[in-house]
Amino acid sequence: MTAAMRAVVQRAFGGPEVLETAEVDRPGPVMNEVLVRVHAAGVNQIDALVRSGTLPLLGPPPFTLGWDLSGVVVETAPGVTRFAVGDEVFGMPCLPRAAAAYAEYAVAPSRQLVRKPASLDHREAAGLPLVGLTAWQALVDTARVTAGDRVLVHAAGGGVGHLAVQLAKARGAEVIATASAGKADFVRGIGADQVIDYRARDFTEEAGDVDVVLDTLGGDLAVRSLDVLRPGGLLVTVVDIGDETLVRRAGERGLRCLAVTCEPDQVGLAALVELVEAGRLRPHVGQVLPLESAAEAHTLLASAAFTGKIVLTPDGR
Ligand SMILES: NC(=O)c1ccc[n+]([C@@H]2O[C@H](COP(=O)([O-])OP(=O)(O)OC[C@H]3O[C@@H](n4cnc5c(N)ncnc54)[C@H](OP(=O)(O)O)[C@@H]3O)[C@@H](O)[C@H]2O)c1
């Protein structure tokens, strides 16, 4: 008989209210997979896009959301050589397919997970993978940010932004950040050299001669970000994916524009862990809610009234 577990399921696309907790079958690991008892699951903007049907990656409901997870290996399938039962692991498996991390248990390909660093608890570890890998793949893999670069990070109080600031600093860059006034102290505290309150000031007048802009907002803000780049500078967007107009506009001005969509990346995760262990990177969890409050978590996610990350805990710990 298959064991049961609690998971957040949705039976229709819609607002946060479609998220409900239900008893479902516990998944079983097959070749190269581990079964993880989830101690914490990170909540991301992509979860909301999939929930609403704006980005129907998982096809029509029913399905269970969630990619970021941190927990303990409770079962291994044949082919798993890197982990044993009892190991504490975290990661962002399977994206763009389902990982169903909003649950008590989830299965994941073992090589899309890494060991949780001892200095992070499960909540912090669950807040790291998707936004941390996005920042890593944008600033390090793609932009190759290096010492002395001037980097502008938009929305630096958010999930991607707060890790991007720390990553850019760890690479030796000078970091300019945009954030609302209420998050300015936090953003300064994680290493930004200059914080621009985007509601009170026009960032194009406050920043210039920038080597790399990380665009986490898209639209008009991405276009205006071209104004602050030095000749040959790079706009990396994680929002305006496939926007050929933006790429063309950048090219016409002697600038570059590349779009990054986050993917599972053991090398990137290991690099993030190394920085965590060196004390140079730390995810900030602004809000922890039980699994049953997934709808509340998504309402909060849409509000920007939190700093860093929102995390769900299946067992209330
Ligand atoms: N391509 C990918 O693989 C990928 C991966 C992860 C995320 N994303 C996308 O990247 C975006 C950010 O994700 P996230 O997880 O960082 O979101 P988040 O945690 O919700 O943070 C968004 C932040 O934007 C700030 N903000 C809003 N308007 C702003 C403006 N005009 N200027 C500067 N900051 C502003 C908000 O804070 P304040 O207004 O209070 O400062 C908020 O902290 C989302 O659109 C998400 O879908 C893409």
XYZ file of C-alpha atoms and ligand atoms in Angstrom:
365
model
C 0.000 0.000 0.000
C 1.319 3.484 -0.895
C 1.937 5.757 2.080
C 0.074 9.063 2.228
C 1.440 12.550 2.820
C 0.216 16.123 2.932
C 0.817 18.312 -0.105
C -0.465 21.574 -1.494
C -2.564 20.852 -4.557
C -4.487 23.029 -6.948
C -7.334 21.803 -9.109
C -7.682 24.947 -11.233
C -5.593 27.912 -12.358
C -6.373 30.998 -10.332
C -5.464 33.258 -7.432
C -3.813 32.147 -4.176
C -7.149 30.697 -3.011
C -6.798 27.724 -5.398
C -3.961 26.385 -3.216
C -5.272 23.802 -0.745
C -3.685 21.125 1.414
C -4.682 17.538 0.674
C -3.671 13.951 1.430
C -1.946 12.459 -1.597
C 0.226 9.425 -2.315
C 3.836 9.777 -1.256
C 6.064 9.611 -4.364
C 8.665 6.863 -4.707
C 12.143 7.419 -6.090
C 13.141 5.667 -9.324
C 16.549 5.392 -11.009
C 19.058 7.992 -9.722
C 16.461 9.708 -7.532
C 16.274 10.274 -3.802
C 13.150 10.664 -1.685
C 13.515 13.736 0.509
C 11.526 14.478 3.635
C 10.956 18.178 3.018
C 11.715 20.361 6.042
C 11.237 23.603 4.130
C 10.122 24.625 0.635
C 10.958 28.008 -0.881
C 8.222 30.133 -2.453
C 9.149 31.827 -5.720
C 7.575 34.216 -8.207
C 7.586 31.452 -10.827
C 5.309 29.435 -8.530
C 2.729 32.237 -8.746
C 3.055 32.417 -12.525
C 2.450 28.677 -12.828
C -0.382 28.749 -10.264
C -2.282 31.448 -12.177
C -1.759 29.844 -15.585
C 0.286 32.820 -16.822
C 3.202 30.419 -17.351
C 1.549 26.987 -17.736
C 4.774 24.983 -17.426
C 3.092 22.014 -15.760
C 0.080 21.811 -18.078
C -3.450 21.972 -16.690
C -4.097 21.285 -12.957
C -4.180 19.280 -10.803
C -0.549 19.645 -9.775
C 1.645 20.545 -6.822
C 3.873 23.611 -7.043
C 7.338 24.210 -5.689
C 10.945 23.732 -6.748
C 13.105 24.942 -3.859
C 13.467 22.387 -1.100
C 15.669 21.504 1.829
C 15.316 18.301 3.810
C 16.632 14.874 4.674
C 17.134 11.877 2.363
C 14.843 9.052 3.513
C 15.199 6.666 0.567
C 17.583 6.207 -2.344
C 16.960 4.464 -5.679
C 19.545 2.433 -7.612
C 22.191 4.673 -9.174
C 22.435 7.065 -6.227
C 26.065 7.132 -5.106
C 26.438 10.595 -3.606
C 23.865 10.422 -0.822
C 22.688 8.009 1.847
C 19.617 7.943 4.050
C 19.940 10.643 6.698
C 21.891 13.147 4.583
C 20.698 16.741 4.703
C 20.312 18.059 1.164
C 18.867 21.022 -0.677
C 18.340 22.195 -4.231
C 15.950 23.225 -6.970
C 15.345 20.039 -8.923
C 13.539 19.386 -12.192
C 12.693 22.930 -13.361
C 10.960 23.383 -15.847
C 9.227 20.060 -15.046
C 7.409 19.504 -11.761
C 9.330 19.025 -8.523
C 6.215 19.251 -6.295
C 8.195 20.625 -3.363
C 5.156 22.058 -1.528
C 4.749 18.714 0.210
C 5.961 16.578 3.095
C 8.051 14.475 0.699
C 9.472 15.032 -2.776
C 11.621 13.012 -5.149
C 14.564 14.560 -6.971
C 17.389 13.469 -9.273
C 20.300 13.076 -6.871
C 22.697 15.107 -8.979
C 20.405 18.130 -8.850
C 20.844 18.332 -5.071
C 23.834 19.124 -2.872
C 24.558 18.757 0.832
C 23.087 21.465 3.022
C 25.811 23.526 4.658
C 25.720 23.178 8.449
C 25.662 26.946 8.865
C 22.218 27.206 7.230
C 19.069 25.785 8.758
C 16.551 24.117 6.443
C 14.514 27.294 6.101
C 17.482 29.331 4.956
C 18.655 26.549 2.643
C 15.186 26.353 1.055
C 15.384 30.074 0.340
C 18.625 29.809 -1.556
C 18.529 27.576 -4.661
C 16.233 29.161 -7.254
C 17.058 32.792 -6.611
C 20.696 32.024 -5.794
C 21.158 30.032 -8.991
C 19.412 32.769 -10.968
C 21.838 35.337 -9.579
C 24.784 32.990 -10.136
C 23.805 32.064 -13.694
C 23.201 35.741 -14.515
C 26.163 37.438 -12.844
C 28.847 34.749 -12.869
C 28.054 32.256 -15.670
C 26.731 34.865 -18.085
C 28.142 38.289 -17.169
C 31.414 36.965 -15.703
C 31.423 39.783 -13.152
C 34.902 40.375 -11.880
C 36.782 42.612 -9.433
C 36.335 46.301 -10.125
C 33.171 45.949 -12.237
C 30.338 48.325 -11.468
C 27.157 46.276 -11.130
C 23.623 47.629 -10.794
C 21.188 45.237 -9.106
C 17.507 46.122 -9.372
C 15.037 45.093 -6.654
C 17.860 44.353 -4.264
C 15.543 43.676 -1.315
C 13.878 40.812 -3.178
C 14.815 37.154 -3.531
C 17.088 37.350 -6.564
C 18.322 40.849 -5.750
C 19.558 40.221 -2.211
C 21.652 37.256 -3.325
C 22.868 39.076 -6.445
C 24.185 41.937 -4.292
C 26.148 39.491 -2.139
C 27.452 37.521 -5.124
C 28.616 40.648 -6.938
C 30.373 41.853 -3.775
C 32.009 38.456 -3.323
C 33.378 38.805 -6.887
C 34.926 42.161 -5.917
C 32.445 44.363 -7.769
C 31.191 47.771 -6.757
C 27.450 47.333 -6.232
C 24.729 49.873 -6.844
C 21.266 48.714 -5.841
C 17.676 49.872 -6.176
C 15.167 49.239 -3.397
C 12.310 50.975 -1.631
C 13.322 53.100 1.377
C 12.128 50.491 3.886
C 14.611 47.950 2.532
C 17.570 50.326 2.098
C 19.260 49.502 5.425
C 18.948 45.782 4.743
C 20.447 46.185 1.266
C 23.313 48.296 2.608
C 23.852 45.704 5.322
C 24.392 42.908 2.793
C 27.071 44.928 1.031
C 25.625 47.385 -1.488
C 27.897 50.412 -1.884
C 25.078 52.670 -3.054
C 21.340 52.208 -2.560
C 18.888 54.160 -4.682
C 15.338 54.567 -3.395
C 13.704 54.080 -6.786
C 10.446 55.657 -5.602
C 12.108 58.937 -4.660
C 14.930 59.126 -7.233
C 15.457 58.288 -10.882
C 18.165 55.625 -10.936
C 19.355 56.789 -14.374
C 20.400 60.067 -12.769
C 22.070 58.419 -9.762
C 24.067 55.674 -11.512
C 26.319 55.666 -14.568
C 29.308 53.988 -16.201
C 27.914 50.605 -15.161
C 29.436 47.380 -16.537
C 26.537 45.042 -15.767
C 22.877 45.627 -14.911
C 20.834 42.784 -13.445
C 17.238 43.428 -14.493
C 14.679 41.776 -12.237
C 11.724 43.909 -13.276
C 11.628 44.128 -17.073
C 9.578 46.431 -19.293
C 10.352 50.125 -19.187
C 12.860 49.647 -16.376
C 14.918 47.296 -18.552
C 14.895 49.803 -21.419
C 15.899 52.685 -19.137
C 18.662 50.552 -17.647
C 20.475 50.773 -20.997
C 21.065 54.477 -20.178
C 23.380 53.704 -17.259
C 25.635 51.201 -19.061
C 29.115 52.109 -20.243
C 29.902 51.393 -23.924
C 30.015 47.611 -24.359
C 28.159 47.109 -21.074
C 25.776 44.197 -20.489
C 22.136 44.101 -19.427
C 21.207 40.679 -18.063
C 17.482 40.295 -17.732
C 15.767 37.492 -15.866
C 12.333 38.830 -16.780
C 12.159 39.973 -20.405
C 12.980 36.543 -21.803
C 12.904 36.448 -25.599
C 12.430 40.220 -25.961
C 14.123 40.769 -29.325
C 13.320 44.495 -29.266
C 15.337 44.957 -26.096
C 18.260 43.013 -27.572
C 18.096 45.097 -30.761
C 17.897 48.391 -28.837
C 20.948 47.396 -26.809
C 22.851 46.416 -29.967
C 22.030 49.697 -31.706
C 23.678 51.530 -28.811
C 26.813 49.384 -28.696
C 25.515 47.508 -25.647
C 24.644 43.862 -25.048
C 21.532 42.221 -23.628
C 21.206 38.587 -22.589
C 18.314 36.775 -20.937
C 18.787 34.101 -18.295
C 16.269 31.476 -17.196
C 17.349 29.520 -14.182
C 18.021 25.777 -14.532
C 19.156 23.030 -12.139
C 22.907 23.329 -11.759
C 24.968 21.241 -9.347
C 28.125 23.240 -10.137
C 26.352 26.511 -9.394
C 24.833 25.134 -6.178
C 28.243 23.917 -5.002
C 29.678 27.370 -5.693
C 26.888 28.961 -3.649
C 27.579 26.556 -0.781
C 31.267 27.458 -0.887
C 30.383 31.138 -0.533
C 27.963 30.378 2.306
C 30.674 28.416 4.108
C 33.136 31.277 3.590
C 30.621 33.631 5.242
C 30.139 35.642 2.043
C 26.583 34.643 1.140
C 23.503 34.215 3.280
C 19.892 33.919 2.173
C 17.535 36.063 4.211
C 14.199 34.475 5.099
C 11.671 37.212 5.717
C 8.669 35.002 6.408
C 8.076 31.370 7.413
C 4.595 29.872 7.098
C 3.232 26.343 7.531
C 2.396 24.330 4.414
C -1.309 24.866 5.083
C -0.769 28.632 4.608
C 0.475 28.379 1.022
C -2.354 30.658 -0.154
C -1.322 33.286 2.409
C 2.298 32.901 1.277
C 1.272 33.613 -2.321
C -0.757 36.656 -1.293
C 2.302 37.953 0.539
C 4.507 37.142 -2.461
C 2.406 39.441 -4.626
C 2.677 42.316 -2.136
C 6.460 42.930 -1.975
C 5.802 43.471 1.767
C 8.577 41.095 2.728
C 12.345 41.108 2.452
C 14.359 38.245 0.974
C 12.450 34.977 0.858
C 9.190 33.334 1.926
C 9.455 29.695 3.026
C 6.853 26.999 3.798
C 7.456 24.370 6.466
C 5.491 21.097 6.221
C 6.120 20.108 9.809
C 5.859 23.561 11.372
C 9.506 23.532 12.484
N 14.510 34.028 -15.302
C 14.526 33.351 -14.178
O 14.996 32.201 -14.153
C 14.008 33.963 -12.917
C 14.330 33.396 -11.699
C 13.887 34.007 -10.527
C 13.088 35.152 -10.618
N 12.756 35.640 -11.839
C 11.911 36.833 -11.943
O 12.638 37.913 -11.371
C 11.736 38.805 -10.746
C 12.181 39.038 -9.306
O 12.078 37.809 -8.600
P 12.307 37.790 -7.032
O 12.189 36.394 -6.606
O 13.519 38.545 -6.693
O 11.022 38.622 -6.571
P 10.663 39.218 -5.139
O 11.406 38.470 -4.084
O 9.186 39.269 -5.067
O 11.260 40.670 -5.166
C 10.767 41.648 -6.005
C 11.227 42.983 -5.432
O 11.018 44.021 -6.378
C 11.028 45.232 -5.647
N 10.554 46.256 -6.577
C 9.305 46.421 -7.074
N 9.291 47.440 -7.970
C 10.561 47.905 -8.065
C 11.209 48.922 -8.833
N 10.522 49.683 -9.712
N 12.539 49.119 -8.691
C 13.258 48.379 -7.820
N 12.707 47.392 -7.063
C 11.370 47.152 -7.181
C 10.190 44.901 -4.430
O 10.631 45.516 -3.255
P 10.525 47.060 -2.914
O 9.598 47.646 -3.957
O 9.950 47.140 -1.540
O 11.932 47.531 -2.993
C 10.510 43.411 -4.203
O 11.413 43.253 -3.124
C 10.345 38.177 -10.872
O 9.700 38.758 -11.980
C 10.633 36.728 -11.144
O 9.620 36.090 -11.878
C 13.205 35.083 -12.985
